[in-house]
Amino acid sequence: MAKRKGSAKPIGTRTAASTRAPRAPAHAAWPHQHLLALQGLDTAEMRTLLARARHHERGDQNASAPLAGRVVANLFFEDSTRTRLSFSLAAKRLGAQVVDLSSGDSSVNKGETIRDTAANVAAMGAHALIVRHRASGAAALVARATGAAFGISVINAGDGRHEHPTQGLLDAYTIAERFDRLADFDLSGLRIAIVGDVGSSRVARSDIAVLTALGARVVCVGPPALVPSSLTTLGCEVCHDLDSLIASADAVNVLRIQFERHAAAGGTGGTGGKALAESGGQRVGGAALARPNAVASLREYTEVYGLSLRRIERMKPGAIILHPGPINRGVEMTAAVADGHRSVVLKQVGHGVAVRMAALELCLAAPRS
Ligand code: CP
C-alpha cells in the first residue's frame, strides 16, 4: 500500500504537486469479489472506490440498473440504523432486490451458526451478503464459507473491533469533499484527529487505513486505556491531550465509547445494561450505559475529551467535526456541537449511500475467485 506522510499545514493548503513524492496511479481496476477490510487494499483501489462513489453522488448513473436481477441480503447480527438502511437504499438504487435478516428474528436464536445461516441465504440465490457481527472476522468467515461455493460477494458492514470499511470510505469522502479533494482524493497536508474509544473501534481502524493511505496525518486521542500506544503500529500517532492539538486539527472524528465491547472484554462494564441500573451507571439518550473500567467516570471523560462549544472555539476556522453515529449527546459531544456549523455528521450519512453503491457495484462485477 502506498503511504505518504502528510505534514501539518494551514487548513486547505495543498502541497505543490511538483514537490510531492510520486504516488501510485490514481485509480486501479477493482479486482476484489469481497470488501472485508481497507487494511491491505492498494491506495489506488481505495481511490477507485471513492471515485465510483463520486460518480454516483453526482448522479452520473444513467437510467440503467446495473444490479437488476441481483439479490442483496443484509445479514445483521448486531444493531444498525445507518449502515443497514444505506446498504438497502444503495442496492435498490442500482436495481437489486433486497432481503433483510437480523439476529433478533432469525433461527440464530435457535442455535444456527452464522456460517450455516449465510450458506442458507446464499443457497436461496443471493448474490451479495452484507454482514454485521459483533465478532471480529465474522465477515471473512462468511466469505470463506460462501465465496467460492456460491460465487457470492461479501461486504463487511462492521465486525467487532476489526473494521467497518464502508464507514472508513465515507469518512474519507466527507473530508475530501469539505477540503476540495474530490478530484484526486489526495488528503496530503490534512491533520485528522480521531478522539475517543479508539481501541474498541472498527471505524477507527478503517479510518486510519484509508486516511493515512490517502496522505493525511492521523492522530488518535483519548485516555491511555482507550487509546493505547500500540495503535501507532497502524501508521497513526497517539496523543492523550486533546486540548494540545485541537487548534491544529483540520478534522476531528469523535467516537462513541463502545460500552458493549468493554462488556464483551469483561470490564466492569461486563454487567451490561441490565445490571447497570443496579450499579448506578448513567443513562444517556434513553440507553443504559455501563461504566467501563477504562474510564474512571463518564463526567470526567466528558470534561477532558468531550467536545463542547468552549473547547471547539480553538479549532481552525474551516475545521470540521465528524461522528460515525450513533451519538451519545452530552458524553462525547454536546448537542450544540453535534448540530453546530462545524458538524458534517449528516453529510457523512448521506455519502454512505453512494459509497455503498460503489462497493456493491464493484464487488459484484469483480472476477470470481
Ligand atoms: N456508523 C454506523 O455503523 O452506524 P450504525 O451502527 O447505525 O450502522
Short mmCIF file of N, CA and C in Angstrom, two decimals, residues 76-207:
data_model
loop_
_atom_site.label_atom_id
_atom_site.label_comp_id
_atom_site.label_asym_id
_atom_site.label_seq_id
_atom_site.Cartn_x
_atom_site.Cartn_y
_atom_site.Cartn_z
N PHE A 76 -27.64 -8.89 9.45
CA PHE A 76 -27.20 -8.03 10.55
C PHE A 76 -27.42 -8.75 11.88
N PHE A 77 -26.31 -9.16 12.48
CA PHE A 77 -26.36 -9.87 13.76
C PHE A 77 -26.08 -8.90 14.91
N GLU A 78 -26.02 -7.64 14.59
CA GLU A 78 -25.81 -6.59 15.58
C GLU A 78 -26.63 -5.38 15.11
N ASP A 79 -27.04 -4.53 16.04
CA ASP A 79 -27.93 -3.42 15.69
C ASP A 79 -27.28 -2.44 14.72
N SER A 80 -28.12 -1.80 13.92
CA SER A 80 -27.62 -0.78 12.98
C SER A 80 -28.80 0.07 12.51
N THR A 81 -28.54 1.33 12.31
CA THR A 81 -29.51 2.20 11.64
C THR A 81 -28.94 2.65 10.30
N ARG A 82 -27.80 3.35 10.34
CA ARG A 82 -27.23 3.98 9.15
C ARG A 82 -26.75 2.96 8.12
N THR A 83 -25.94 2.02 8.56
CA THR A 83 -25.30 1.10 7.62
C THR A 83 -26.34 0.23 6.92
N ARG A 84 -27.24 -0.29 7.70
CA ARG A 84 -28.23 -1.20 7.14
C ARG A 84 -29.14 -0.51 6.13
N LEU A 85 -29.68 0.64 6.54
CA LEU A 85 -30.59 1.34 5.63
C LEU A 85 -29.88 1.85 4.39
N SER A 86 -28.64 2.31 4.57
CA SER A 86 -27.96 2.86 3.38
C SER A 86 -27.52 1.75 2.43
N PHE A 87 -27.18 0.58 2.93
CA PHE A 87 -26.92 -0.54 2.01
C PHE A 87 -28.20 -0.91 1.25
N SER A 88 -29.33 -0.90 1.96
CA SER A 88 -30.60 -1.21 1.28
C SER A 88 -30.89 -0.19 0.19
N LEU A 89 -30.75 1.09 0.53
CA LEU A 89 -31.01 2.14 -0.46
C LEU A 89 -30.05 2.03 -1.63
N ALA A 90 -28.79 1.78 -1.32
CA ALA A 90 -27.77 1.67 -2.37
C ALA A 90 -28.12 0.54 -3.33
N ALA A 91 -28.46 -0.62 -2.77
CA ALA A 91 -28.78 -1.77 -3.62
C ALA A 91 -30.00 -1.49 -4.48
N LYS A 92 -31.01 -0.86 -3.88
CA LYS A 92 -32.24 -0.59 -4.64
C LYS A 92 -31.98 0.43 -5.74
N ARG A 93 -31.16 1.43 -5.45
CA ARG A 93 -30.86 2.42 -6.49
C ARG A 93 -30.14 1.79 -7.68
N LEU A 94 -29.44 0.70 -7.44
CA LEU A 94 -28.74 0.01 -8.53
C LEU A 94 -29.63 -1.06 -9.17
N GLY A 95 -30.85 -1.17 -8.71
CA GLY A 95 -31.80 -2.08 -9.33
C GLY A 95 -31.88 -3.45 -8.70
N ALA A 96 -31.15 -3.68 -7.60
CA ALA A 96 -31.16 -5.01 -6.97
C ALA A 96 -32.39 -5.18 -6.09
N GLN A 97 -32.67 -6.43 -5.82
CA GLN A 97 -33.71 -6.78 -4.85
C GLN A 97 -33.01 -6.93 -3.49
N VAL A 98 -33.65 -6.50 -2.42
CA VAL A 98 -33.01 -6.53 -1.10
C VAL A 98 -33.82 -7.39 -0.14
N VAL A 99 -33.15 -8.27 0.56
CA VAL A 99 -33.81 -9.01 1.63
C VAL A 99 -33.03 -8.77 2.93
N ASP A 100 -33.73 -8.84 4.02
CA ASP A 100 -33.16 -8.48 5.32
C ASP A 100 -33.29 -9.62 6.31
N LEU A 101 -32.24 -9.85 7.05
CA LEU A 101 -32.32 -10.80 8.15
C LEU A 101 -31.58 -10.21 9.33
N SER A 102 -32.20 -10.23 10.48
CA SER A 102 -31.49 -9.77 11.67
C SER A 102 -31.54 -10.87 12.71
N SER A 103 -30.55 -10.86 13.58
CA SER A 103 -30.43 -11.95 14.54
C SER A 103 -31.66 -12.03 15.45
N GLY A 104 -32.30 -10.88 15.66
CA GLY A 104 -33.41 -10.85 16.61
C GLY A 104 -34.58 -11.72 16.20
N ASP A 105 -34.77 -11.91 14.88
CA ASP A 105 -35.94 -12.69 14.45
C ASP A 105 -35.53 -13.82 13.50
N SER A 106 -34.34 -14.37 13.71
CA SER A 106 -33.88 -15.43 12.82
C SER A 106 -33.62 -16.70 13.62
N SER A 107 -33.28 -17.76 12.90
CA SER A 107 -33.01 -19.05 13.56
C SER A 107 -31.65 -19.08 14.26
N VAL A 108 -30.92 -17.96 14.20
CA VAL A 108 -29.73 -17.83 15.04
C VAL A 108 -30.13 -18.02 16.49
N ASN A 109 -31.33 -17.58 16.80
CA ASN A 109 -31.83 -17.72 18.17
C ASN A 109 -32.08 -19.18 18.56
N LYS A 110 -32.11 -20.06 17.55
CA LYS A 110 -32.28 -21.49 17.85
C LYS A 110 -30.93 -22.21 17.80
N GLY A 111 -29.87 -21.44 17.66
CA GLY A 111 -28.53 -22.05 17.72
C GLY A 111 -27.85 -22.20 16.37
N GLU A 112 -28.47 -21.73 15.28
CA GLU A 112 -27.83 -21.86 13.97
C GLU A 112 -26.58 -20.98 13.91
N THR A 113 -25.53 -21.48 13.32
CA THR A 113 -24.29 -20.70 13.24
C THR A 113 -24.40 -19.65 12.13
N ILE A 114 -23.53 -18.64 12.21
CA ILE A 114 -23.51 -17.61 11.18
C ILE A 114 -23.12 -18.22 9.84
N ARG A 115 -22.24 -19.20 9.88
CA ARG A 115 -21.80 -19.87 8.66
C ARG A 115 -22.96 -20.60 7.98
N ASP A 116 -23.73 -21.33 8.76
CA ASP A 116 -24.89 -22.04 8.20
C ASP A 116 -25.96 -21.06 7.73
N THR A 117 -26.15 -20.02 8.52
CA THR A 117 -27.15 -19.01 8.13
C THR A 117 -26.78 -18.41 6.77
N ALA A 118 -25.51 -18.03 6.64
CA ALA A 118 -25.07 -17.41 5.39
C ALA A 118 -25.19 -18.39 4.21
N ALA A 119 -24.81 -19.63 4.42
CA ALA A 119 -24.88 -20.61 3.34
C ALA A 119 -26.32 -20.82 2.90
N ASN A 120 -27.25 -20.80 3.86
CA ASN A 120 -28.66 -20.98 3.51
C ASN A 120 -29.19 -19.80 2.70
N VAL A 121 -28.79 -18.59 3.08
CA VAL A 121 -29.23 -17.41 2.32
C VAL A 121 -28.60 -17.43 0.93
N ALA A 122 -27.35 -17.85 0.85
CA ALA A 122 -26.69 -17.96 -0.46
C ALA A 122 -27.41 -19.00 -1.33
N ALA A 123 -27.81 -20.10 -0.72
CA ALA A 123 -28.48 -21.16 -1.48
C ALA A 123 -29.83 -20.71 -2.05
N MET A 124 -30.41 -19.68 -1.43
CA MET A 124 -31.67 -19.14 -1.95
C MET A 124 -31.45 -18.25 -3.17
N GLY A 125 -30.19 -17.98 -3.50
CA GLY A 125 -29.92 -17.21 -4.71
C GLY A 125 -29.42 -15.81 -4.47
N ALA A 126 -29.01 -15.48 -3.25
CA ALA A 126 -28.44 -14.14 -3.02
C ALA A 126 -27.11 -14.01 -3.77
N HIS A 127 -26.85 -12.82 -4.25
CA HIS A 127 -25.59 -12.56 -4.96
C HIS A 127 -24.58 -11.80 -4.08
N ALA A 128 -25.09 -11.08 -3.08
CA ALA A 128 -24.20 -10.36 -2.16
C ALA A 128 -24.75 -10.47 -0.75
N LEU A 129 -23.85 -10.65 0.21
CA LEU A 129 -24.23 -10.67 1.62
C LEU A 129 -23.55 -9.49 2.31
N ILE A 130 -24.34 -8.71 3.01
CA ILE A 130 -23.81 -7.59 3.78
C ILE A 130 -23.84 -8.03 5.23
N VAL A 131 -22.67 -8.15 5.85
CA VAL A 131 -22.59 -8.84 7.15
C VAL A 131 -22.13 -7.90 8.25
N ARG A 132 -22.94 -7.82 9.28
CA ARG A 132 -22.50 -7.14 10.51
C ARG A 132 -22.58 -8.14 11.66
N HIS A 133 -21.53 -8.16 12.46
CA HIS A 133 -21.48 -9.13 13.57
C HIS A 133 -20.58 -8.59 14.67
N ARG A 134 -20.84 -8.98 15.89
CA ARG A 134 -20.02 -8.48 17.00
C ARG A 134 -18.63 -9.10 17.02
N ALA A 135 -18.45 -10.20 16.31
CA ALA A 135 -17.16 -10.90 16.34
C ALA A 135 -16.25 -10.41 15.22
N SER A 136 -15.03 -10.02 15.57
CA SER A 136 -14.04 -9.68 14.55
C SER A 136 -13.79 -10.91 13.69
N GLY A 137 -13.76 -10.73 12.38
CA GLY A 137 -13.51 -11.85 11.48
C GLY A 137 -14.76 -12.53 10.98
N ALA A 138 -15.94 -12.10 11.43
CA ALA A 138 -17.18 -12.78 11.03
C ALA A 138 -17.41 -12.66 9.52
N ALA A 139 -17.18 -11.48 8.96
CA ALA A 139 -17.43 -11.31 7.52
C ALA A 139 -16.47 -12.17 6.71
N ALA A 140 -15.22 -12.27 7.18
CA ALA A 140 -14.25 -13.11 6.46
C ALA A 140 -14.66 -14.58 6.53
N LEU A 141 -15.21 -14.97 7.67
CA LEU A 141 -15.69 -16.35 7.82
C LEU A 141 -16.81 -16.64 6.81
N VAL A 142 -17.73 -15.69 6.68
CA VAL A 142 -18.84 -15.86 5.73
C VAL A 142 -18.29 -15.90 4.30
N ALA A 143 -17.31 -15.06 4.03
CA ALA A 143 -16.73 -15.05 2.68
C ALA A 143 -16.09 -16.41 2.36
N ARG A 144 -15.41 -16.97 3.34
CA ARG A 144 -14.79 -18.28 3.10
C ARG A 144 -15.85 -19.36 2.89
N ALA A 145 -16.95 -19.24 3.63
CA ALA A 145 -17.99 -20.28 3.57
C ALA A 145 -18.82 -20.19 2.30
N THR A 146 -18.94 -19.00 1.71
CA THR A 146 -19.88 -18.84 0.60
C THR A 146 -19.24 -18.31 -0.69
N GLY A 147 -18.07 -17.70 -0.58
CA GLY A 147 -17.49 -17.01 -1.73
C GLY A 147 -17.24 -17.93 -2.91
N ALA A 148 -16.52 -19.01 -2.67
CA ALA A 148 -16.19 -19.92 -3.77
C ALA A 148 -17.37 -20.83 -4.08
N ALA A 149 -18.03 -21.31 -3.05
CA ALA A 149 -19.11 -22.28 -3.26
C ALA A 149 -20.28 -21.67 -4.03
N PHE A 150 -20.59 -20.41 -3.78
CA PHE A 150 -21.78 -19.79 -4.40
C PHE A 150 -21.43 -18.60 -5.30
N GLY A 151 -20.16 -18.25 -5.38
CA GLY A 151 -19.76 -17.10 -6.19
C GLY A 151 -20.32 -15.80 -5.67
N ILE A 152 -20.56 -15.75 -4.40
CA ILE A 152 -21.25 -14.62 -3.78
C ILE A 152 -20.23 -13.56 -3.34
N SER A 153 -20.63 -12.30 -3.30
CA SER A 153 -19.78 -11.24 -2.74
C SER A 153 -20.18 -10.98 -1.29
N VAL A 154 -19.18 -10.76 -0.44
CA VAL A 154 -19.45 -10.44 0.96
C VAL A 154 -18.86 -9.07 1.26
N ILE A 155 -19.68 -8.22 1.86
CA ILE A 155 -19.19 -6.90 2.28
C ILE A 155 -19.33 -6.80 3.79
N ASN A 156 -18.22 -6.43 4.41
CA ASN A 156 -18.19 -6.29 5.87
C ASN A 156 -18.88 -4.99 6.27
N ALA A 157 -19.95 -5.11 7.01
CA ALA A 157 -20.69 -3.92 7.49
C ALA A 157 -20.34 -3.63 8.94
N GLY A 158 -19.17 -4.14 9.39
CA GLY A 158 -18.73 -3.90 10.77
C GLY A 158 -18.61 -5.22 11.50
N ASP A 159 -17.35 -5.62 11.81
CA ASP A 159 -17.15 -6.87 12.55
C ASP A 159 -16.35 -6.59 13.81
N GLY A 160 -17.02 -6.66 14.94
CA GLY A 160 -16.36 -6.48 16.23
C GLY A 160 -15.53 -5.22 16.26
N ARG A 161 -14.29 -5.36 16.71
CA ARG A 161 -13.37 -4.22 16.77
C ARG A 161 -12.49 -4.14 15.53
N HIS A 162 -12.76 -4.99 14.55
CA HIS A 162 -11.81 -5.12 13.44
C HIS A 162 -11.91 -3.98 12.44
N GLU A 163 -12.95 -3.99 11.59
CA GLU A 163 -13.05 -2.94 10.55
C GLU A 163 -14.51 -2.68 10.18
N HIS A 164 -14.71 -1.52 9.62
CA HIS A 164 -16.01 -1.11 9.07
C HIS A 164 -15.65 -0.34 7.79
N PRO A 165 -15.28 -1.10 6.74
CA PRO A 165 -14.63 -0.45 5.59
C PRO A 165 -15.46 0.63 4.91
N THR A 166 -16.77 0.40 4.75
CA THR A 166 -17.53 1.44 4.04
C THR A 166 -17.67 2.70 4.90
N GLN A 167 -17.61 2.57 6.23
CA GLN A 167 -17.61 3.77 7.09
C GLN A 167 -16.31 4.54 6.90
N GLY A 168 -15.19 3.81 6.84
CA GLY A 168 -13.91 4.49 6.60
C GLY A 168 -13.93 5.24 5.28
N LEU A 169 -14.49 4.62 4.26
CA LEU A 169 -14.54 5.27 2.94
C LEU A 169 -15.45 6.49 2.95
N LEU A 170 -16.58 6.39 3.62
CA LEU A 170 -17.49 7.55 3.62
C LEU A 170 -16.91 8.69 4.47
N ASP A 171 -16.15 8.34 5.49
CA ASP A 171 -15.47 9.39 6.26
C ASP A 171 -14.43 10.09 5.39
N ALA A 172 -13.65 9.30 4.65
CA ALA A 172 -12.64 9.89 3.75
C ALA A 172 -13.32 10.74 2.69
N TYR A 173 -14.43 10.27 2.18
CA TYR A 173 -15.16 11.02 1.14
C TYR A 173 -15.62 12.37 1.69
N THR A 174 -16.15 12.33 2.91
CA THR A 174 -16.68 13.56 3.52
C THR A 174 -15.57 14.58 3.73
N ILE A 175 -14.41 14.10 4.19
CA ILE A 175 -13.27 15.00 4.40
C ILE A 175 -12.79 15.54 3.04
N ALA A 176 -12.69 14.66 2.07
CA ALA A 176 -12.23 15.09 0.74
C ALA A 176 -13.17 16.15 0.16
N GLU A 177 -14.45 15.96 0.36
CA GLU A 177 -15.42 16.93 -0.18
C GLU A 177 -15.22 18.29 0.48
N ARG A 178 -15.09 18.30 1.82
CA ARG A 178 -15.01 19.56 2.54
C ARG A 178 -13.72 20.32 2.22
N PHE A 179 -12.65 19.58 1.89
CA PHE A 179 -11.37 20.25 1.61
C PHE A 179 -11.05 20.24 0.11
N ASP A 180 -12.08 20.07 -0.69
CA ASP A 180 -11.96 20.20 -2.14
C ASP A 180 -10.92 19.22 -2.71
N ARG A 181 -11.01 17.98 -2.26
CA ARG A 181 -10.06 16.96 -2.74
C ARG A 181 -10.78 15.86 -3.54
N LEU A 182 -11.97 16.13 -4.02
CA LEU A 182 -12.73 15.07 -4.68
C LEU A 182 -12.12 14.67 -6.04
N ALA A 183 -11.34 15.56 -6.61
CA ALA A 183 -10.80 15.24 -7.94
C ALA A 183 -9.78 14.11 -7.86
N ASP A 184 -8.99 14.09 -6.76
CA ASP A 184 -7.93 13.07 -6.69
C ASP A 184 -7.89 12.31 -5.35
N PHE A 185 -8.76 12.69 -4.42
CA PHE A 185 -8.78 12.07 -3.09
C PHE A 185 -7.37 12.02 -2.49
N ASP A 186 -6.67 13.11 -2.63
CA ASP A 186 -5.35 13.26 -2.03
C ASP A 186 -5.52 14.12 -0.77
N LEU A 187 -5.32 13.53 0.38
CA LEU A 187 -5.55 14.25 1.64
C LEU A 187 -4.25 14.75 2.26
N SER A 188 -3.20 14.87 1.45
CA SER A 188 -1.91 15.38 1.95
C SER A 188 -2.10 16.73 2.61
N GLY A 189 -1.38 16.93 3.71
CA GLY A 189 -1.40 18.23 4.39
C GLY A 189 -2.51 18.36 5.41
N LEU A 190 -3.42 17.40 5.47
CA LEU A 190 -4.51 17.48 6.45
C LEU A 190 -4.13 16.69 7.70
N ARG A 191 -4.46 17.27 8.85
CA ARG A 191 -4.23 16.59 10.13
C ARG A 191 -5.58 16.22 10.70
N ILE A 192 -5.79 14.94 10.92
CA ILE A 192 -7.10 14.44 11.34
C ILE A 192 -6.97 13.76 12.70
N ALA A 193 -7.76 14.23 13.66
CA ALA A 193 -7.76 13.63 14.99
C ALA A 193 -8.94 12.67 15.12
N ILE A 194 -8.67 11.49 15.64
CA ILE A 194 -9.74 10.54 15.96
C ILE A 194 -9.79 10.47 17.49
N VAL A 195 -10.90 10.89 18.06
CA VAL A 195 -10.97 11.11 19.51
C VAL A 195 -11.93 10.12 20.16
N GLY A 196 -11.46 9.46 21.19
CA GLY A 196 -12.38 8.64 21.99
C GLY A 196 -11.89 7.22 22.15
N ASP A 197 -12.84 6.30 22.04
CA ASP A 197 -12.57 4.90 22.35
C ASP A 197 -11.97 4.21 21.12
N VAL A 198 -10.78 4.62 20.75
CA VAL A 198 -10.17 4.14 19.51
C VAL A 198 -9.86 2.65 19.60
N GLY A 199 -9.41 2.21 20.74
CA GLY A 199 -9.01 0.81 20.90
C GLY A 199 -10.14 -0.17 20.59
N SER A 200 -11.38 0.22 20.88
CA SER A 200 -12.52 -0.67 20.65
C SER A 200 -13.14 -0.47 19.28
N SER A 201 -12.59 0.45 18.49
CA SER A 201 -13.35 0.94 17.34
C SER A 201 -12.94 0.35 16.00
N ARG A 202 -13.87 -0.33 15.37
CA ARG A 202 -13.66 -0.80 13.99
C ARG A 202 -13.64 0.38 13.02
N VAL A 203 -14.42 1.41 13.34
CA VAL A 203 -14.42 2.60 12.48
C VAL A 203 -13.02 3.21 12.45
N ALA A 204 -12.40 3.33 13.63
CA ALA A 204 -11.07 3.94 13.70
C ALA A 204 -10.07 3.14 12.87
N ARG A 205 -10.13 1.82 12.93
CA ARG A 205 -9.16 1.01 12.17
C ARG A 205 -9.33 1.24 10.67
N SER A 206 -10.58 1.31 10.22
CA SER A 206 -10.79 1.56 8.78
C SER A 206 -10.39 2.99 8.43
N ASP A 207 -10.72 3.94 9.31
CA ASP A 207 -10.35 5.34 9.06
C ASP A 207 -8.83 5.49 8.95
#
